[in-house]
Coordinates of C-alpha atoms in Angstrom, one line a residue:
X1398 CA 53.2 276.3 220.4
X1399 CA 51.3 274.9 217.5
X1400 CA 52.6 273.6 214.1
X1401 CA 52.3 277.0 212.4
X1402 CA 54.7 278.5 215.0
X1403 CA 57.0 275.6 214.5
X1404 CA 56.9 276.1 210.9
X1405 CA 57.8 279.7 211.3
X1406 CA 60.6 278.8 213.6
X1407 CA 61.8 276.3 210.9
X1408 CA 61.6 279.2 208.3
X1409 CA 63.5 281.4 210.6
X1410 CA 66.3 278.9 211.3
X1411 CA 66.5 277.9 207.7
X1412 CA 67.5 281.4 206.6
X1413 CA 71.3 280.9 207.3
X1414 CA 71.0 277.5 205.2
X1415 CA 69.0 279.5 202.4
X1416 CA 71.9 282.1 202.3
X1417 CA 74.5 279.4 202.3
X1418 CA 72.5 277.6 199.4
X1419 CA 72.4 280.8 197.5
X1420 CA 76.2 281.0 197.5
X1421 CA 76.4 277.4 196.5
X1422 CA 74.1 277.9 193.6
X1423 CA 76.3 280.7 192.2
X1424 CA 79.0 278.1 191.5
X1425 CA 77.1 275.1 190.1
X1426 CA 77.6 274.6 186.4
X1427 CA 77.0 270.9 185.8
X1428 CA 74.5 268.4 187.3
X1429 CA 72.5 271.3 188.7
X1430 CA 69.5 269.4 190.2
X1431 CA 71.5 266.6 191.6
X1432 CA 73.8 269.0 193.4
X1433 CA 70.8 271.1 194.6
X1434 CA 69.4 267.9 196.1
X1435 CA 72.5 266.9 197.9
X1436 CA 73.1 270.5 199.3
X1437 CA 69.4 270.7 200.5
X1438 CA 69.7 267.2 202.1
X1439 CA 72.6 268.1 204.1
X1440 CA 71.1 271.4 205.4
X1441 CA 67.8 269.8 206.1
X1442 CA 69.2 266.8 208.0
X1443 CA 71.5 268.9 210.3
X1444 CA 68.9 271.6 210.7
X1445 CA 66.6 268.9 211.9
X1446 CA 69.1 267.0 214.1
X1447 CA 70.4 270.0 215.9
X1448 CA 67.1 270.9 217.7
X1449 CA 66.9 267.2 218.7
X1450 CA 70.3 267.5 220.4
X1451 CA 69.4 270.7 222.0
X1452 CA 66.1 269.2 223.2
X1453 CA 67.9 266.4 224.9
X1454 CA 70.4 268.8 226.5
X1455 CA 67.6 271.2 227.6
X1456 CA 65.5 268.2 228.9
X1457 CA 68.2 267.7 231.7
X1458 CA 67.7 271.1 233.0
X1459 CA 64.0 271.8 232.0
X1460 CA 62.4 271.0 235.5
X1461 CA 65.0 273.0 237.4
X1462 CA 64.6 276.0 235.2
X1463 CA 60.9 275.9 234.5
X1464 CA 60.1 279.1 236.3
X1465 CA 62.3 281.1 233.9
X1466 CA 62.0 278.9 230.8
X1467 CA 60.1 281.6 228.8
X1468 CA 62.9 284.0 229.5
X1469 CA 65.6 281.6 228.3
X1470 CA 63.5 281.0 225.2
X1471 CA 63.3 284.8 224.7
X1472 CA 66.9 285.4 225.1
X1473 CA 68.1 282.4 223.0
X1474 CA 65.8 283.3 220.1
X1475 CA 66.4 286.9 220.4
X1476 CA 70.3 286.4 220.4
X1477 CA 70.1 284.1 217.4
X1478 CA 67.9 286.5 215.6
X1479 CA 70.1 289.5 216.2
X1480 CA 73.1 287.5 215.3
X1481 CA 71.6 286.6 211.9
X1482 CA 70.8 290.2 211.3
X1483 CA 74.4 291.1 212.1
X1484 CA 75.7 288.5 209.9
X1485 CA 73.7 289.7 207.0
X1486 CA 75.5 293.0 207.1
X1487 CA 78.8 291.2 206.7
X1488 CA 78.1 290.5 203.0
X1489 CA 80.3 287.4 202.7
X1490 CA 79.6 284.8 200.1
X1491 CA 82.7 283.0 198.8
X1492 CA 82.1 281.5 195.3
X1493 CA 83.7 278.0 195.0
X1494 CA 84.4 275.7 192.3
X1495 CA 81.7 273.7 190.7
X1496 CA 82.1 270.6 192.9
X1497 CA 80.5 269.3 196.0
X1498 CA 83.3 268.9 198.6
X1499 CA 81.5 266.8 201.2
X1500 CA 83.8 267.8 204.0
X1501 CA 83.0 271.5 203.2
X1502 CA 79.4 270.9 202.9
X1503 CA 79.4 269.0 206.3
X1504 CA 81.1 271.9 208.0
X1505 CA 78.8 274.4 206.5
X1506 CA 75.7 272.4 207.3
X1507 CA 76.9 272.3 211.0
X1508 CA 77.7 276.1 211.0
X1509 CA 74.4 276.9 209.5
X1510 CA 72.5 274.9 212.2
X1511 CA 74.3 275.7 215.4
X1512 CA 71.5 278.2 216.2
X1513 CA 68.9 275.4 215.9
X1514 CA 70.8 273.6 218.9
X1515 CA 69.9 276.5 221.1
X1516 CA 66.3 276.6 219.8
X1517 CA 66.1 272.8 220.6
X1518 CA 67.0 273.7 224.3
X1519 CA 64.1 276.2 224.3
X1520 CA 61.8 273.5 222.9
X1521 CA 62.6 271.3 225.9
X1522 CA 61.5 274.1 228.2
X1523 CA 58.3 274.4 226.2
X1524 CA 57.7 270.7 226.4
X1525 CA 57.4 270.3 222.6
X1526 CA 56.7 266.9 221.0
X1527 CA 60.2 266.9 219.4
X1528 CA 59.8 264.2 216.8
X1529 CA 57.3 266.2 214.9
X1530 CA 59.3 269.4 215.3
X1531 CA 62.4 267.8 214.0
X1532 CA 60.6 266.5 211.0
X1533 CA 58.9 269.8 210.2
X1534 CA 62.2 271.9 210.8
X1535 CA 64.1 269.5 208.6
X1536 CA 61.8 269.4 205.7
X1537 CA 61.2 273.1 205.7
X1538 CA 65.0 273.6 205.7
X1539 CA 65.4 271.0 202.8
X1540 CA 62.6 272.9 200.8
X1541 CA 64.0 276.4 201.4
X1542 CA 67.6 275.3 200.7
X1543 CA 66.7 273.5 197.5
X1544 CA 64.9 276.7 196.5
X1545 CA 68.0 278.8 197.7
X1546 CA 70.3 276.9 195.4
X1547 CA 67.9 277.7 192.5
X1548 CA 67.9 281.3 193.5
X1549 CA 71.7 281.4 193.6
X1550 CA 71.9 280.0 190.3
X1551 CA 69.6 282.4 188.6
X1552 CA 69.4 285.7 190.7
X1553 CA 72.8 285.7 192.5
X1554 CA 73.6 287.6 195.8
X1555 CA 70.7 290.0 195.8
X1556 CA 68.5 288.0 198.1
X1557 CA 71.1 286.5 200.5
X1558 CA 71.2 289.3 203.0
X1559 CA 67.5 290.0 203.0
X1560 CA 66.9 286.2 203.9
X1561 CA 69.3 286.4 206.9
X1562 CA 67.4 289.6 208.1
X1563 CA 64.0 288.1 207.5
X1564 CA 65.0 284.9 209.4
X1565 CA 66.5 286.9 212.2
X1566 CA 63.3 289.1 212.5
X1567 CA 61.1 286.0 212.6
X1568 CA 63.1 284.5 215.5
X1569 CA 63.0 287.6 217.5
X1570 CA 59.3 287.9 217.0
X1571 CA 58.7 284.3 218.1
X1572 CA 61.0 284.7 221.2
X1573 CA 59.0 287.9 222.1
X1574 CA 55.7 286.0 221.7
X1575 CA 56.8 283.1 223.7
X1576 CA 57.8 285.7 226.6
X1577 CA 54.6 287.8 226.4
X1578 CA 52.5 284.6 226.4
X1579 CA 54.1 283.2 229.5
X1580 CA 53.8 286.6 231.3
X1581 CA 50.1 286.6 230.5
X1582 CA 50.2 289.9 228.4
X1583 CA 49.0 288.1 225.3
X1584 CA 47.0 284.7 224.7
X1585 CA 47.4 283.2 221.2

């Protein structure tokens, strides 16, 4: 998997954070750019750390499961992608007060990055260079989340659902690509 594919994984994973950032942007009235930075930083750091944790967990089992690692990556990415698409249909976006509750932001950052933990497990099976992956996913999520807060402030809820569906489709596509490459059907 090259850096372009890792970037696409980062984009796919960051769509939950993007949707949450849009919701946060709806409520910000004061200190907009400072709050946007803090929100994006939380999402970027957690989205980067979760694949690292998943990578270490997956490394423990990678050698034993090497024969089916492509199936595991396919199932994990497909499940996460389908779940993101399902969540987009729920249309929930609570608008909160114009304050940054660090505890709430911490919980939200963890909740939007749980799927990255599972993706990190598949990176262990694919023997990825995890330091570069973590950095790229974290920076991608930071940028997309910062943009999401701006979108929330100016455009509202219209793009939230589309972002989650797009992220889900990207992850399903990448899982399918991994599977068909390992089965020898496609060589990219």
